[in-house]
């Protein structure tokens, strides 16, 4: 192989990585996505409720409010500052879909899952053949001293070479000429004319090296390494000489005591596999919690708006009552004290209405941010969602708290993770105990070179050298390993306590959720009766007021109680709905669709 071809090969090895780095960042991104999504897809079937479609890509061009119906009429309950004309009306299902695609925290949780999957694929990659390569070339310039004959010696030598020709031309005998040359040489030696002279020359050399290797870590603890190196050198000045050599070296190392076996050697890979499973479970539970949070905020905004309407209606009723009472007072049929009391109640109700409008607008703006939309987004929530709740009434599950606990202990993903983490702690005790063993490794090595030939290709396998041996590491100092082992024993006991605590925490969550749901059911039933009772009182006071027999105190109390009972009714209805979702979540059977909408549990009613 010529030096020129070697230089070309070295240039290719150097330039190819440069080209890859310069033009394929998109390729690296795509391959990283492929690996991460593959790992998530492999483990998703092991996590009930995990979304089948997973991606961290954001949709910048998606317009979530497009094609939605818009507000065409003003709502007088909002007062003079009307900004809702033309606003998009967002139903609950659309709000959930917007949230799972736009919410900032939700996106961060997805990215955390992605990064965990990427970390797993890196650990898997460590147990596959890893290839490496490189090349280098150098031009060296130096000065070298050489000894040469003097000009006197060089001329005399030339003369001796042509003595025969001088003899034929002059007729002088060659022996006479030789004797004369000897005489001259002797005289020159006495004069020091025949001494060697030192000359300095420039020396330039070209050298290079190429390397190709493969390293393969085995799950059982062994390691295979293979490397091929090639070197060449050429002198660029003078006649010089070329030299080239290459060598193929392979090694195999296998632990026999400490670090032997997949349970120990592949511990990092095992933990990475389980960590991704845990992150999938956490993300799945987060999706349930996220849906409950969005629903809670959605209904809270609607409830606040309903409070605005109730307070506005109450304010308008007081306006009519004050006008009627003022007319009666002018006729002398009512006391000024009663009129003053009604006017004071009117101001209080107006103030309550204004404050309710402010709370509603603040909650709506906060909800926009929670969805991941801009504060400037013009939207309102769909009032028909509350109407649907009122129409269908309560959906109260017929499930006892004890049965709910049994379901939760069998389905809660975070409880399964705690059980698995207890197994992790037990496994780490085994790994730490293994580190206390002496180190004993089997070593195999083989080498083949080209036996001094001046080319790269002809490796002489007949002259290959082989060696085998063992490497022993006696445990004379194991303080660090001892401490690590004792620490794992302590962490195992901690994991056992955390497991029992987690079981109790799950039971507590379920019982608390069941009690909240039961309380919401009772509150709703009471609120319905209070609305009916207060409505009859208001109607009665209206009739008595028309007859001039009502007192201001009775009218104020009846109207205020009616407004409060209406607010309590819608609040208890919304609370029951949210507590029901939280109850399904806490017992582990709230399943979320791709768009964030939940699947209603119907078998428990």
XYZ file of C-alpha atoms in Angstrom:
605
model
C 0.000 0.000 0.000
C 1.477 3.367 -1.038
C 2.017 6.304 1.269
C -0.361 8.303 -0.890
C -3.212 5.851 -0.358
C -2.499 5.799 3.386
C -2.693 9.586 3.519
C -5.997 9.523 1.647
C -7.450 6.956 4.046
C -6.320 8.998 7.038
C -7.876 12.120 5.564
C -11.188 10.310 5.099
C -11.206 9.110 8.698
C -10.535 12.632 9.941
C -13.001 14.390 7.624
C -15.989 12.025 7.939
C -16.694 12.860 11.635
C -16.290 16.551 10.823
C -18.907 16.321 8.098
C -21.248 14.363 10.363
C -20.951 16.921 13.154
C -21.600 19.742 10.747
C -24.719 18.535 9.005
C -26.566 15.873 10.977
C -27.837 17.400 14.234
C -31.332 16.713 12.917
C -30.358 13.071 12.446
C -29.167 12.832 16.053
C -32.379 14.367 17.314
C -34.498 11.934 15.321
C -32.540 8.891 16.485
C -32.779 10.049 20.107
C -36.561 10.407 19.705
C -36.778 6.975 18.110
C -34.903 5.321 20.973
C -36.821 7.126 23.736
C -40.234 6.487 22.199
C -39.303 2.853 21.617
C -38.471 2.374 25.310
C -41.728 4.045 26.376
C -43.731 1.977 23.906
C -42.169 -1.244 25.214
C -43.095 -0.574 28.844
C -46.420 1.223 28.413
C -48.465 -2.021 28.261
C -47.255 -2.790 31.807
C -48.883 0.397 33.146
C -52.721 0.383 33.067
C -54.070 3.716 31.904
C -50.856 4.864 30.222
C -51.487 6.845 27.052
C -50.768 4.848 23.897
C -49.706 7.946 21.985
C -46.794 9.803 23.547
C -44.783 12.686 22.165
C -43.025 15.717 23.594
C -43.418 17.693 20.386
C -45.452 20.884 20.734
C -47.935 22.093 18.144
C -47.141 25.728 17.610
C -49.583 26.131 14.725
C -52.575 24.578 16.503
C -55.384 27.062 17.129
C -57.378 25.595 20.051
C -60.156 28.218 19.936
C -60.799 27.950 16.218
C -64.199 26.628 15.050
C -65.750 27.001 18.510
C -69.108 28.797 18.941
C -68.880 32.385 20.114
C -70.865 34.644 22.460
C -73.472 36.649 20.565
C -75.332 38.326 23.467
C -74.155 40.322 26.419
C -74.756 39.035 29.931
C -76.267 41.836 32.057
C -75.043 40.110 35.201
C -71.485 41.178 34.326
C -72.361 44.846 34.486
C -71.193 47.634 32.247
C -67.725 46.208 31.440
C -68.721 43.784 28.730
C -65.838 42.076 26.937
C -67.411 38.751 26.085
C -69.011 39.494 22.717
C -67.261 37.310 20.166
C -65.529 35.229 22.856
C -65.086 31.527 22.131
C -67.271 29.227 24.228
C -65.061 26.404 25.548
C -66.780 23.186 26.707
C -65.128 21.007 29.341
C -63.898 18.378 26.877
C -62.189 21.029 24.751
C -60.664 22.615 27.863
C -59.137 19.261 28.844
C -57.780 18.780 25.344
C -56.238 22.250 25.377
C -54.689 21.588 28.778
C -52.968 18.328 27.803
C -51.525 19.982 24.707
C -50.711 23.438 26.050
C -50.241 23.303 29.823
C -46.641 24.115 30.704
C -46.323 21.827 33.726
C -47.876 18.943 31.814
C -45.288 19.416 29.058
C -42.492 19.400 31.644
C -43.761 16.114 33.096
C -43.790 14.581 29.619
C -40.224 15.727 29.066
C -39.165 14.185 32.384
C -40.566 10.857 31.206
C -38.776 11.264 27.875
C -35.431 11.971 29.589
C -35.843 8.889 31.791
C -36.421 6.779 28.681
C -33.368 8.328 27.047
C -31.270 7.461 30.116
C -32.445 3.846 29.881
C -31.482 3.602 26.213
C -28.010 4.893 27.080
C -27.627 2.144 29.693
C -28.779 -0.423 27.145
C -26.264 0.956 24.672
C -23.441 0.252 27.118
C -24.135 -3.465 26.670
C -23.864 -3.431 22.872
C -20.685 -3.379 20.752
C -19.284 0.163 20.775
C -16.977 1.039 17.893
C -14.374 3.771 17.845
C -11.911 5.072 15.317
C -9.350 7.781 14.829
C -6.434 8.912 12.747
C -3.493 11.253 13.101
C -0.668 12.451 10.855
C 2.422 14.597 11.519
C 5.154 16.243 9.483
C 8.437 16.710 11.392
C 11.262 19.099 10.509
C 14.718 18.887 12.117
C 18.451 19.468 11.500
C 20.980 16.600 11.383
C 24.818 16.689 11.355
C 26.656 14.378 8.879
C 30.412 13.734 8.438
C 31.802 14.070 4.875
C 35.257 13.761 3.290
C 37.234 17.002 2.673
C 37.586 18.509 -0.766
C 41.323 17.507 -0.753
C 40.456 13.855 -0.105
C 37.654 13.900 -2.657
C 39.943 15.419 -5.342
C 42.789 13.024 -4.607
C 40.386 10.071 -4.767
C 39.212 11.237 -8.147
C 42.802 11.547 -9.327
C 43.632 7.992 -8.327
C 40.628 6.810 -10.335
C 41.919 8.372 -13.579
C 45.662 7.406 -13.242
C 45.238 4.815 -16.010
C 43.924 7.419 -18.408
C 46.771 9.844 -17.551
C 49.303 7.055 -18.287
C 47.901 6.440 -21.750
C 47.820 10.134 -22.529
C 51.286 11.161 -21.209
C 53.254 7.942 -21.283
C 54.199 8.380 -17.647
C 54.185 5.023 -15.843
C 51.254 4.420 -13.531
C 53.509 3.446 -10.630
C 55.276 6.790 -10.867
C 51.930 8.589 -10.871
C 50.750 6.470 -7.906
C 53.897 7.282 -5.973
C 53.410 10.952 -6.721
C 49.774 10.699 -5.486
C 51.013 8.985 -2.302
C 53.463 11.805 -1.781
C 50.712 14.396 -2.227
C 48.399 12.483 0.107
C 51.089 12.302 2.773
C 51.802 15.986 2.479
C 48.111 16.749 2.750
C 47.786 14.536 5.811
C 50.670 16.414 7.456
C 48.854 19.656 6.660
C 45.539 18.298 7.973
C 43.813 18.617 4.602
C 42.334 15.092 4.753
C 40.290 15.612 7.969
C 36.513 14.846 7.815
C 34.229 17.877 7.546
C 30.867 18.340 9.384
C 27.813 19.300 7.293
C 24.303 20.200 8.671
C 21.281 18.946 6.691
C 17.518 19.530 6.984
C 15.560 16.352 7.679
C 11.740 16.115 7.148
C 9.634 13.050 7.959
C 5.951 12.199 7.530
C 4.318 9.854 10.062
C 0.745 8.795 10.723
C -1.453 6.425 12.693
C -4.971 5.005 12.257
C -6.942 3.227 14.961
C -10.143 1.185 14.858
C -11.549 -0.485 17.957
C -14.553 -2.293 19.409
C -15.523 -2.571 23.061
C -18.345 -4.863 24.207
C -19.531 -5.032 27.813
C -21.441 -8.235 28.588
C -24.309 -8.406 31.082
C -22.493 -11.178 32.937
C -19.631 -8.806 33.745
C -17.261 -9.794 30.952
C -15.697 -7.351 28.539
C -14.400 -7.923 25.010
C -12.055 -5.371 23.461
C -10.583 -5.515 19.950
C -8.260 -2.891 18.442
C -6.435 -2.513 15.126
C -3.639 0.073 14.877
C -1.571 1.015 11.825
C 1.515 3.245 11.698
C 3.680 4.525 8.852
C 6.730 6.785 8.440
C 8.478 8.224 5.383
C 11.587 10.381 5.068
C 10.853 13.250 2.680
C 14.467 14.398 2.243
C 17.335 12.455 0.773
C 16.836 8.939 -0.407
C 15.336 8.011 2.940
C 13.208 4.917 3.545
C 9.565 4.054 4.224
C 8.315 1.964 7.143
C 4.843 0.678 8.048
C 3.390 -1.612 10.701
C 0.022 -2.765 11.979
C -1.218 -4.849 14.886
C -4.511 -6.491 15.835
C -5.029 -6.941 19.584
C -7.998 -8.607 21.300
C -8.650 -9.016 25.026
C -11.361 -10.710 27.096
C -11.878 -10.075 30.815
C -14.357 -11.993 32.959
C -14.846 -11.508 36.714
C -15.061 -14.812 38.554
C -15.890 -13.648 42.095
C -16.678 -9.975 42.741
C -18.774 -8.493 39.945
C -19.627 -11.828 38.339
C -23.145 -12.557 37.127
C -25.857 -10.398 35.589
C -27.545 -9.658 38.924
C -24.479 -7.702 40.000
C -22.759 -6.658 36.789
C -25.935 -5.338 35.134
C -27.301 -3.598 38.245
C -27.269 -0.147 36.624
C -29.169 -1.468 33.624
C -31.683 -3.250 35.860
C -32.274 -0.098 37.887
C -32.637 2.020 34.744
C -35.283 -0.386 33.415
C -37.237 -0.140 36.650
C -36.794 3.626 36.923
C -38.512 4.085 33.573
C -41.376 1.880 34.747
C -41.692 3.991 37.907
C -41.688 7.206 35.866
C -44.409 5.815 33.615
C -46.530 5.053 36.665
C -45.925 8.504 38.125
C -46.853 10.135 34.828
C -50.015 8.039 34.553
C -51.098 9.027 38.051
C -50.187 12.628 37.292
C -52.526 12.546 34.289
C -55.364 11.538 36.628
C -54.513 14.283 39.098
C -54.155 16.766 36.254
C -57.617 15.981 34.891
C -59.161 16.419 38.341
C -57.339 19.746 38.748
C -58.530 21.058 35.375
C -62.095 19.931 36.069
C -61.970 21.535 39.499
C -60.798 24.843 38.065
C -63.297 24.669 35.201
C -66.280 24.092 37.470
C -64.950 26.632 39.948
C -65.056 29.320 37.243
C -68.591 28.284 36.263
C -69.667 28.220 39.894
C -68.238 31.702 40.450
C -70.108 32.954 37.412
C -73.299 31.376 38.717
C -72.703 33.188 42.002
C -72.427 36.416 39.968
C -75.825 35.768 38.432
C -77.401 34.864 41.769
C -76.025 38.017 43.389
C -77.129 40.098 40.429
C -80.663 38.715 40.627
C -80.681 39.337 44.353
C -79.522 42.908 43.750
C -82.291 43.461 41.192
C -84.883 42.052 43.597
C -83.714 44.479 46.260
C -83.960 47.328 43.741
C -87.623 46.446 43.203
C -88.220 46.026 46.921
C -86.674 49.406 47.681
C -88.727 51.105 44.983
C -91.913 49.505 46.342
C -91.001 50.327 49.931
C -90.207 53.915 48.970
C -93.623 54.272 47.307
C -95.333 52.868 50.406
C -93.362 55.217 52.639
C -94.487 58.187 50.580
C -98.094 57.072 51.118
C -97.442 56.668 54.829
C -97.992 52.918 54.710
C -94.377 52.055 55.624
C -91.875 53.268 58.151
C -88.753 55.146 57.164
C -86.733 52.703 59.309
C -87.901 49.798 57.151
C -87.009 51.750 54.025
C -83.558 52.500 55.406
C -82.984 48.847 56.225
C -83.890 47.816 52.686
C -81.674 50.512 51.200
C -78.790 49.315 53.355
C -79.398 45.721 52.191
C -79.489 47.009 48.608
C -76.030 48.527 48.980
C -74.700 45.333 50.570
C -76.067 43.225 47.740
C -74.648 45.578 45.134
C -71.263 45.314 46.803
C -71.516 41.487 46.897
C -72.396 41.444 43.211
C -69.448 43.694 42.247
C -67.040 41.559 44.288
C -68.395 38.379 42.695
C -67.781 39.832 39.208
C -64.183 40.627 40.173
C -63.594 37.112 41.544
C -65.059 35.583 38.399
C -62.793 37.562 36.075
C -59.722 36.734 38.161
C -60.543 33.032 38.195
C -61.134 33.043 34.437
C -57.771 34.699 33.809
C -56.032 32.210 36.096
C -57.740 29.374 34.262
C -56.415 30.652 30.925
C -52.888 30.412 32.312
C -53.597 26.953 33.700
C -54.701 25.823 30.239
C -51.461 27.180 28.777
C -53.139 29.980 26.822
C -52.317 33.650 26.689
C -53.958 36.033 29.127
C -55.283 37.883 26.071
C -57.243 34.847 24.852
C -60.915 35.801 24.500
C -62.946 32.911 25.850
C -65.718 31.952 28.239
C -66.662 28.589 29.661
C -69.743 26.721 28.569
C -72.689 27.280 30.948
C -74.384 24.162 29.629
C -71.865 22.092 31.591
C -73.523 23.248 34.826
C -76.932 22.716 33.278
C -75.935 19.142 32.457
C -74.854 18.585 36.050
C -78.169 19.905 37.329
C -80.104 17.782 34.848
C -78.361 14.481 35.607
C -78.245 15.140 39.353
C -75.901 13.313 41.646
C -74.154 10.146 40.551
C -73.300 8.718 43.907
C -71.394 5.391 43.944
C -72.776 2.564 46.030
C -69.397 1.430 47.270
C -68.438 1.071 50.903
C -65.186 2.486 52.188
C -63.843 -1.005 52.961
C -64.534 -2.264 49.454
C -62.946 0.900 48.058
C -59.794 0.223 50.086
C -59.568 -3.306 48.696
C -59.813 -1.936 45.171
C -57.150 0.696 45.872
C -54.693 -1.848 47.307
C -55.034 -3.837 44.087
C -54.879 -0.964 41.586
C -52.873 1.999 42.927
C -49.803 2.441 40.723
C -47.824 4.360 43.336
C -48.313 1.462 45.756
C -46.945 -0.973 43.169
C -43.940 1.312 42.766
C -43.340 1.224 46.516
C -43.434 -2.582 46.482
C -40.925 -2.618 43.614
C -38.657 -0.151 45.384
C -38.598 -2.518 48.343
C -37.333 -5.208 45.956
C -34.737 -2.727 44.707
C -33.498 -2.236 48.270
C -33.224 -6.007 48.771
C -31.323 -6.383 45.499
C -28.900 -3.606 46.402
C -28.045 -5.425 49.639
C -27.012 -8.417 47.508
C -24.933 -6.194 45.228
C -23.225 -4.464 48.157
C -22.446 -7.846 49.745
C -20.881 -8.980 46.472
C -18.507 -5.989 46.601
C -17.002 -7.440 49.808
C -15.696 -10.489 47.922
C -12.113 -10.662 46.637
C -11.615 -9.727 43.023
C -10.648 -12.560 40.708
C -10.768 -12.073 36.947
C -9.887 -14.274 34.000
C -7.749 -12.472 31.389
C -7.294 -13.620 27.784
C -5.206 -11.717 25.232
C -4.269 -12.275 21.616
C -2.103 -10.190 19.271
C -1.271 -10.368 15.568
C 1.055 -7.991 13.693
C 2.565 -7.801 10.231
C 5.981 -9.041 11.363
C 7.909 -5.960 10.237
C 6.630 -5.949 6.669
C 6.272 -2.597 4.930
C 2.559 -2.773 4.353
C -0.560 -2.724 6.501
C -2.572 -5.559 5.148
C -0.503 -8.687 5.598
C -1.106 -9.629 9.233
C 0.837 -12.747 10.069
C -1.718 -14.915 11.864
C 0.697 -17.842 11.926
C 2.861 -15.840 14.323
C -0.034 -14.729 16.538
C 0.703 -14.597 20.258
C -1.758 -15.686 22.939
C -1.788 -15.346 26.688
C -4.112 -16.256 29.533
C -4.030 -15.465 33.197
C -5.893 -14.373 36.286
C -5.923 -11.118 38.190
C -6.409 -11.373 41.954
C -7.441 -8.481 44.193
C -7.288 -9.448 47.861
C -9.727 -7.593 50.155
C -7.123 -6.121 52.505
C -9.057 -2.839 52.882
C -12.806 -2.900 52.428
C -13.810 0.054 54.606
C -15.684 1.786 51.814
C -17.398 -1.431 50.742
C -18.246 -2.246 54.372
C -19.889 1.149 54.854
C -21.808 0.785 51.598
C -23.079 -2.648 52.658
C -24.227 -1.388 56.055
C -25.941 1.571 54.374
C -27.923 -0.737 52.106
C -29.112 -2.716 55.115
C -30.357 0.490 56.726
C -32.045 1.606 53.511
C -33.741 -1.790 53.299
C -35.271 -1.290 56.735
C -36.321 2.218 55.699
C -37.939 0.829 52.570
C -39.899 -1.679 54.662
C -41.203 1.123 56.881
C -42.026 3.263 53.860
C -43.991 0.379 52.349
C -46.186 -0.048 55.416
C -46.575 3.726 55.602
C -47.592 3.834 51.957
C -50.240 1.181 52.493
C -51.678 3.165 55.402
C -51.495 6.375 53.370
C -53.462 4.766 50.560
C -56.099 3.614 53.021
C -56.225 7.108 54.503
C -56.587 8.691 51.059
C -59.462 6.383 50.176
C -61.290 6.852 53.465
C -60.884 10.636 53.262
C -62.121 10.648 49.658
C -65.088 8.455 50.590
C -65.994 10.736 53.520
C -65.686 13.864 51.357
C -67.962 12.288 48.779
C -70.488 11.211 51.369
C -70.451 14.667 52.934
C -70.952 16.296 49.535
C -73.944 14.034 48.952
C -75.514 15.054 52.265
C -74.710 18.731 51.679
C -76.431 18.576 48.309
C -79.579 17.064 49.740
C -79.689 19.709 52.482
C -78.989 22.508 49.971
C -81.928 21.391 47.822
C -84.268 21.586 50.786
C -82.889 24.997 51.751
C -83.491 26.328 48.232
C -87.102 25.125 48.265
C -87.682 26.573 51.736
C -86.049 29.943 51.007
C -87.885 30.231 47.671
C -91.226 29.829 49.479
C -90.158 32.449 52.025
C -89.262 34.938 49.280
C -92.570 34.311 47.539
C -94.411 34.774 50.793
C -92.611 38.042 51.550
C -93.371 39.298 48.043
C -97.092 38.755 48.610
C -96.998 40.334 52.078
C -95.054 43.303 50.692
C -97.716 43.911 48.055
C -100.290 43.979 50.829
C -98.107 46.252 52.918
C -97.787 43.677 55.691
C -94.130 42.668 55.207
C -91.354 43.916 57.418
C -88.019 45.015 56.005
C -86.123 42.531 58.176
C -88.164 39.589 56.910
C -87.688 40.648 53.282
C -83.936 41.093 53.677
C -83.504 37.789 55.476
C -85.643 35.865 52.998
C -83.852 37.279 49.954
C -80.375 36.808 51.421
C -81.156 33.257 52.492
C -82.500 32.451 49.043
C -79.346 33.773 47.333
C -77.106 31.930 49.765
C -79.005 28.658 49.377
C -78.740 28.897 45.577
C -74.976 29.391 45.837
C -74.693 26.495 48.280
C -76.692 24.231 45.984
C -74.457 24.757 42.977
C -71.389 24.517 45.200
C -72.492 21.186 46.671
C -73.316 19.849 43.213
C -69.897 20.825 41.835
C -68.132 19.544 44.951
C -69.831 16.179 44.661
C -68.753 15.870 41.036
C -65.156 16.727 41.875
C -65.092 14.515 44.964
C -66.414 11.667 42.838
C -63.537 12.087 40.368
C -61.057 12.303 43.252
C -62.583 9.160 44.739
C -62.061 7.231 41.471
C -58.546 8.625 41.287
C -57.651 7.602 44.840
C -58.895 4.056 44.427
C -56.982 3.815 41.134
C -59.792 3.324 38.603
C -59.962 6.776 37.017
C -58.799 6.234 33.443
C -57.926 9.171 31.212
C -58.405 9.259 27.444
C -55.920 10.717 24.975
C -57.684 14.100 25.009
C -57.640 14.305 28.822
C -61.311 13.355 29.246
C -62.016 10.708 31.855
C -63.900 7.477 31.383
C -66.854 7.441 33.747
C -67.055 4.453 36.078
C -70.586 3.061 35.740
C -70.377 -0.268 37.508
C -70.285 1.285 40.992
C -73.631 3.154 40.892
